[in-house]
Coordinates of C-alpha atoms and ligand atoms in Angstrom, one line a residue:
M1 CA 205.3 39.0 38.7
A2 CA 201.7 37.6 38.6
D3 CA 200.5 40.5 40.7
S4 CA 202.0 43.1 38.4
N5 CA 200.4 41.3 35.3
I6 CA 197.0 41.6 37.0
E7 CA 197.7 45.3 37.8
N8 CA 198.8 46.0 34.2
S9 CA 195.8 44.3 32.7
S10 CA 193.4 46.1 34.9
K11 CA 195.0 49.5 34.0
R12 CA 194.6 48.6 30.3
E13 CA 190.9 47.8 30.7
F14 CA 190.4 51.1 32.6
L15 CA 192.1 53.1 29.7
Q16 CA 189.9 51.3 27.1
F17 CA 186.8 52.1 29.0
S18 CA 187.9 55.7 29.4
G19 CA 188.4 56.0 25.7
K20 CA 185.0 54.7 24.8
A21 CA 183.2 56.8 27.4
G22 CA 185.0 59.9 26.2
L23 CA 184.0 59.3 22.7
S24 CA 180.3 58.7 23.5
T25 CA 180.3 62.0 25.5
M26 CA 181.5 63.9 22.5
V27 CA 179.0 62.3 20.1
A28 CA 176.2 63.0 22.5
T29 CA 177.2 66.6 22.9
A30 CA 177.3 67.0 19.1
A31 CA 173.7 65.6 19.0
G32 CA 172.6 68.3 21.4
V33 CA 171.8 66.1 24.4
N34 CA 172.0 67.9 27.7
L35 CA 174.6 65.9 29.4
G36 CA 174.4 68.0 32.5
L37 CA 171.7 65.7 33.7
V38 CA 173.6 62.4 33.3
D39 CA 177.3 62.3 33.8
L40 CA 179.0 58.9 33.3
V41 CA 182.1 59.1 35.4
H42 CA 184.7 57.7 33.1
A43 CA 186.3 55.0 35.2
Q44 CA 185.7 51.5 36.3
P45 CA 185.6 51.0 40.1
G46 CA 186.6 47.3 39.8
K47 CA 185.4 43.9 40.6
K48 CA 185.6 44.3 44.4
V49 CA 182.6 46.6 44.4
T50 CA 179.1 45.5 45.4
P51 CA 176.6 47.9 43.5
F52 CA 175.0 50.6 45.6
R53 CA 173.8 54.2 45.5
F54 CA 174.5 57.3 47.4
A55 CA 173.0 60.8 47.1
V56 CA 174.4 64.3 47.4
I57 CA 172.7 67.5 48.6
S58 CA 174.7 70.6 49.0
D59 CA 174.9 74.4 49.5
S60 CA 171.6 75.4 51.0
H61 CA 172.8 78.7 52.4
L62 CA 170.0 79.0 55.0
Y63 CA 169.2 82.5 56.2
S64 CA 167.9 83.4 59.6
F65 CA 164.5 84.6 58.2
K66 CA 161.6 82.4 59.1
D67 CA 160.1 80.4 56.2
H68 CA 162.7 81.6 53.7
K69 CA 162.5 80.0 50.3
F70 CA 165.9 78.4 50.7
D71 CA 164.4 76.3 53.6
T72 CA 161.7 75.0 51.3
Q73 CA 164.3 74.3 48.5
L74 CA 166.4 72.3 50.9
M75 CA 163.3 70.3 51.9
D76 CA 162.5 69.8 48.1
A77 CA 166.0 68.2 47.7
I78 CA 165.4 66.0 50.7
E79 CA 162.1 64.9 49.2
Q80 CA 164.0 64.1 45.9
V81 CA 166.4 61.7 47.7
N82 CA 163.8 60.3 50.1
N83 CA 161.6 59.4 47.1
L84 CA 164.2 57.7 45.0
P85 CA 162.9 54.3 43.8
V86 CA 166.2 52.7 45.1
K87 CA 167.1 54.1 48.5
P88 CA 170.6 55.5 48.8
D89 CA 172.8 53.7 51.3
F90 CA 173.8 57.2 52.6
V91 CA 173.4 60.9 51.8
L92 CA 176.3 63.2 51.8
Y93 CA 175.6 66.8 52.7
G94 CA 178.4 68.8 50.9
G95 CA 178.7 72.0 53.1
D96 CA 177.3 75.5 53.2
I97 CA 174.2 74.6 55.2
A98 CA 174.2 78.1 56.6
Q99 CA 174.6 81.5 54.9
D100 CA 176.3 83.5 57.8
G101 CA 177.5 80.6 60.0
T102 CA 175.4 81.6 63.0
M103 CA 174.0 79.1 65.4
D104 CA 170.4 79.7 64.6
Q105 CA 171.1 78.9 60.9
L106 CA 173.2 75.9 61.7
E107 CA 170.5 74.6 64.0
K108 CA 167.7 75.3 61.5
G109 CA 169.8 73.2 59.0
K110 CA 170.2 70.3 61.4
K111 CA 166.4 70.3 62.0
I112 CA 165.6 70.3 58.3
L113 CA 168.3 67.7 57.5
S114 CA 166.8 65.4 60.1
N115 CA 164.1 64.6 57.5
I116 CA 166.5 62.6 55.4
K117 CA 165.5 59.0 55.7
S118 CA 168.9 57.5 54.9
K119 CA 172.1 57.8 57.1
M120 CA 173.7 61.2 56.5
V121 CA 177.4 62.1 56.5
I122 CA 178.5 65.8 56.3
I123 CA 181.4 68.1 55.6
P124 CA 181.6 71.8 56.3
G125 CA 181.6 74.7 53.8
E126 CA 183.1 78.1 54.3
H127 CA 179.7 79.6 55.2
D128 CA 179.4 77.2 58.1
W129 CA 182.8 77.7 59.7
Y130 CA 184.2 81.1 60.3
V131 CA 182.1 82.7 63.1
D132 CA 183.7 80.4 65.7
M133 CA 186.1 78.2 63.6
G134 CA 183.9 75.2 63.5
T135 CA 183.0 74.8 67.2
G136 CA 179.3 75.2 66.6
W137 CA 179.3 73.2 63.4
N138 CA 181.2 70.3 65.0
G139 CA 179.0 70.4 68.1
L140 CA 175.9 70.0 66.0
Y141 CA 177.0 67.8 63.1
G142 CA 180.2 66.1 64.1
A143 CA 178.3 63.2 65.7
N144 CA 176.8 62.4 62.3
N145 CA 180.2 61.4 61.0
P146 CA 182.2 58.2 61.2
E147 CA 185.1 58.2 63.7
S148 CA 183.4 61.1 65.5
G149 CA 184.1 59.5 68.9
Q150 CA 187.7 58.7 68.0
R151 CA 189.1 62.1 67.3
K152 CA 187.5 64.3 69.9
G153 CA 187.0 67.9 68.8
R154 CA 188.0 67.2 65.2
K155 CA 185.0 65.5 63.6
E156 CA 184.7 67.2 60.3
Y157 CA 187.1 65.0 58.4
W158 CA 186.7 61.2 58.4
S159 CA 186.8 58.0 56.4
F160 CA 184.9 54.7 56.1
D161 CA 184.7 51.6 54.0
H162 CA 181.5 50.7 52.2
K163 CA 180.9 47.7 49.9
G164 CA 184.4 47.7 48.5
V165 CA 184.9 51.5 48.3
H166 CA 186.9 53.7 50.6
F167 CA 185.2 57.0 51.3
V168 CA 187.0 60.1 52.7
G169 CA 185.4 63.3 53.8
L170 CA 187.6 66.4 54.0
N171 CA 187.4 70.0 55.3
N172 CA 189.1 71.9 52.5
I173 CA 188.0 75.4 53.4
L174 CA 190.8 76.2 55.8
V175 CA 192.8 79.4 55.4
D176 CA 195.8 80.9 57.4
D177 CA 195.0 83.4 60.1
F178 CA 194.4 86.9 58.6
W179 CA 192.0 88.0 61.4
T180 CA 194.0 88.2 64.6
A181 CA 196.3 91.0 63.4
Q182 CA 193.2 92.9 62.1
K183 CA 191.4 92.3 65.5
M184 CA 188.3 91.0 63.6
T185 CA 185.3 89.6 65.4
G186 CA 184.0 86.1 64.4
V187 CA 181.2 87.7 62.5
E188 CA 183.5 90.0 60.6
R189 CA 185.7 87.1 59.8
Q190 CA 182.8 85.1 58.5
T191 CA 181.5 88.0 56.4
H192 CA 184.9 88.3 54.8
M193 CA 185.1 84.5 54.1
S194 CA 181.6 84.6 52.6
M195 CA 182.7 86.9 49.8
L196 CA 183.2 85.4 46.4
E197 CA 186.4 87.3 45.9
G198 CA 187.6 88.1 49.4
P199 CA 191.1 89.6 49.2
W200 CA 192.6 88.3 52.5
G201 CA 192.0 84.6 52.9
G202 CA 193.7 83.4 49.7
L203 CA 192.8 80.0 48.4
W204 CA 191.7 77.5 51.1
G205 CA 192.9 74.0 51.6
I206 CA 193.1 71.1 54.0
H207 CA 196.4 72.1 55.6
A208 CA 199.1 70.1 57.4
E209 CA 197.1 68.2 60.0
Q210 CA 194.6 66.8 57.5
L211 CA 197.4 66.1 54.9
A212 CA 199.2 64.0 57.5
W213 CA 196.0 62.2 58.5
L214 CA 195.0 61.5 54.8
K215 CA 198.5 60.1 54.1
K216 CA 198.1 57.7 57.0
D217 CA 194.5 56.8 56.1
L218 CA 195.3 56.1 52.4
A219 CA 198.4 54.1 53.3
K220 CA 196.1 51.3 54.6
Q221 CA 194.3 50.9 51.3
S222 CA 195.4 48.6 48.4
T223 CA 195.9 50.2 45.0
D224 CA 192.8 48.4 43.5
T225 CA 190.4 49.9 46.1
P226 CA 188.4 52.7 44.6
I227 CA 188.8 55.9 46.6
V228 CA 186.0 58.4 46.8
L229 CA 186.7 61.8 48.3
F230 CA 184.1 64.3 49.4
S231 CA 185.2 67.9 49.8
H232 CA 183.3 71.2 49.7
A233 CA 185.5 73.0 47.1
P234 CA 186.9 71.2 44.1
L235 CA 190.3 69.4 44.6
W236 CA 191.6 70.8 41.3
D237 CA 192.2 74.4 40.1
Y238 CA 188.9 75.2 38.4
Y239 CA 188.7 79.0 39.1
P240 CA 190.8 79.9 42.2
R241 CA 189.7 83.6 42.0
W242 CA 186.3 82.5 43.2
G243 CA 187.6 79.9 45.6
F244 CA 186.9 77.1 43.1
G245 CA 190.0 75.1 44.0
T246 CA 192.1 73.8 46.9
S247 CA 195.6 75.2 47.7
D248 CA 197.0 71.7 48.5
G249 CA 195.0 69.9 45.7
A250 CA 198.3 68.9 44.0
E251 CA 199.6 67.2 47.1
I252 CA 196.3 65.4 47.6
R253 CA 196.3 64.2 44.0
A254 CA 199.9 63.0 44.4
M255 CA 198.8 60.9 47.4
L256 CA 196.1 59.4 45.2
A257 CA 198.4 58.7 42.2
R258 CA 199.1 55.1 43.1
F259 CA 195.4 54.1 43.1
E260 CA 193.7 52.7 40.0
N261 CA 190.5 54.6 40.5
T262 CA 189.8 57.8 42.4
F263 CA 186.8 60.0 42.4
S264 CA 186.1 63.4 43.9
F265 CA 182.6 64.7 44.6
H266 CA 182.4 68.4 45.7
G267 CA 179.9 71.2 46.3
H268 CA 180.6 75.0 46.4
V269 CA 180.4 75.7 42.7
H270 CA 176.6 75.5 42.6
Q271 CA 176.6 73.9 39.1
T272 CA 177.2 70.6 37.4
I273 CA 180.8 70.3 36.4
Y274 CA 182.9 67.3 35.4
N275 CA 186.6 67.1 35.0
K276 CA 189.4 64.6 35.2
I277 CA 192.9 65.4 36.4
G278 CA 195.4 62.4 36.3
N279 CA 193.6 59.4 37.8
M280 CA 191.0 61.5 39.6
S281 CA 187.5 62.0 38.1
S282 CA 185.6 64.9 39.6
V283 CA 181.9 65.8 39.7
G284 CA 180.4 69.1 41.1
A285 CA 176.9 69.4 42.7
M286 CA 174.1 71.8 42.0
S287 CA 173.1 73.8 45.0
T288 CA 169.7 73.9 46.6
S289 CA 169.9 77.8 46.8
W290 CA 171.1 79.5 43.6
P291 CA 173.2 78.6 40.5
W292 CA 176.5 80.3 40.0
P293 CA 177.4 81.2 36.4
Y294 CA 180.1 79.1 34.7
P295 CA 183.5 80.9 34.9
D296 CA 185.1 81.3 31.5
V297 CA 187.5 78.4 31.8
E298 CA 188.4 75.8 29.2
L299 CA 188.8 72.3 30.6
A300 CA 191.2 69.9 29.1
F301 CA 188.9 66.9 29.4
P302 CA 185.7 66.5 27.4
Q303 CA 183.2 68.2 29.6
S304 CA 179.5 68.2 30.2
R305 CA 177.8 71.3 31.6
Q306 CA 174.2 72.1 32.2
Y307 CA 172.7 74.7 30.0
R308 CA 172.4 78.1 31.5
A309 CA 169.6 78.2 34.1
D310 CA 166.5 79.8 32.8
P311 CA 166.2 83.2 34.5
G312 CA 162.5 83.1 34.1
N313 CA 162.2 79.9 36.2
E314 CA 163.4 80.5 39.7
A315 CA 163.7 76.7 40.4
D316 CA 165.9 76.1 37.4
G317 CA 169.6 75.1 37.8
M318 CA 169.3 73.8 41.4
G319 CA 168.7 70.3 42.8
S320 CA 170.5 67.3 44.1
Y321 CA 172.1 64.2 42.6
Y322 CA 172.7 60.5 43.2
A323 CA 175.5 58.2 42.1
D324 CA 175.2 54.5 41.3
I325 CA 178.5 52.7 41.8
T326 CA 178.9 49.4 40.0
P327 CA 181.9 47.4 38.9
A328 CA 181.2 48.7 35.3
G329 CA 181.3 52.4 36.2
I330 CA 179.7 55.2 38.2
N331 CA 176.6 56.9 36.9
V332 CA 175.8 60.3 38.3
Q333 CA 172.2 61.4 37.8
H334 CA 171.6 65.1 38.5
Q335 CA 168.1 65.9 39.7
P336 CA 167.2 69.6 38.9
F337 CA 164.1 71.0 40.6
A338 CA 163.1 72.2 37.2
D339 CA 164.7 72.1 33.8
S340 CA 163.1 73.9 30.9
L341 CA 165.3 72.3 28.3
T342 CA 165.5 68.7 29.3
P343 CA 162.9 66.8 31.4
W344 CA 164.1 65.1 34.6
M345 CA 164.9 61.5 33.7
K346 CA 163.6 59.2 36.3
N347 CA 166.1 56.3 35.8
G348 CA 165.9 53.1 37.7
F349 CA 169.0 51.4 39.1
K350 CA 171.0 50.0 36.2
A351 CA 173.4 47.7 38.0
Ligands
FE2_401 FE1 177.9 77.5 48.5
FE2_402 FE1 181.1 77.3 49.6

């Protein structure tokens, strides 16, 4: 009985906090503040958490050309996170390090990413995977990830605990085999999967093996442990036509339903986007390569979007972000390379 009282009271506090934060978001939007730069994630991670910071870099889409501008832009993002006044405990790379999934591009990415001065964890994007179904990617990057030695050959999804938070990395860009019947080569398969509206793959997901693993992994966690998931594509149906979603997102969210606080951080959309579905708050990352336009989708929850990137400024609308996790909330600070409308706010750590 005592336990259930504690649980009820903590859920009440969470709801109150959500209400206040939602209101302040709407007021700030009305005042014309560019909330794309600072997203307060509307939830309270709980008293178990020791404050810390992590950073996210995503979607570099490196080409095989020597000294391509996307190489420099990835390095710019690495400089941003290396120069943070408070060092992140780790940096997540959110997928799509390569444009065409070839070994030279994956290797170039590994070399550039080695300049990150914090520990790095990484998940794949669809541009990294389909030439050889992840063999090259796992060979190069799998060893960066927790549990890499424990599940031989399957190193792209993982979990670890850090300062009171349970982190999970997923590979959610898996589709059913459409290539064998069509006798496609690996390069043809990758070319198809790199299309924004490819007709054959359908919406990708994490599929049966990872669903079973995730169920087992989450079963060990108590309901008051904050759960943070990293995936390449959003875990909610944002705009499935462009692959902005996960086919088994609803099953994943059902597994998360018993937890008080769950957060999802994703790449792939190349824009700042915030949403909340059930108990899962979700934040999307700017890319380091190019900004996608916003699809014409209304979101149910009060939303914060960056203003359109300035087409006259080629560094606009791209960058990295960091998140400060404290018992009072998660603060996500987007760091655009350039922003013609709102200056980059160099915030200190507000624990
Ligand atoms: Fe991407
Ligand atoms: Fe992607």
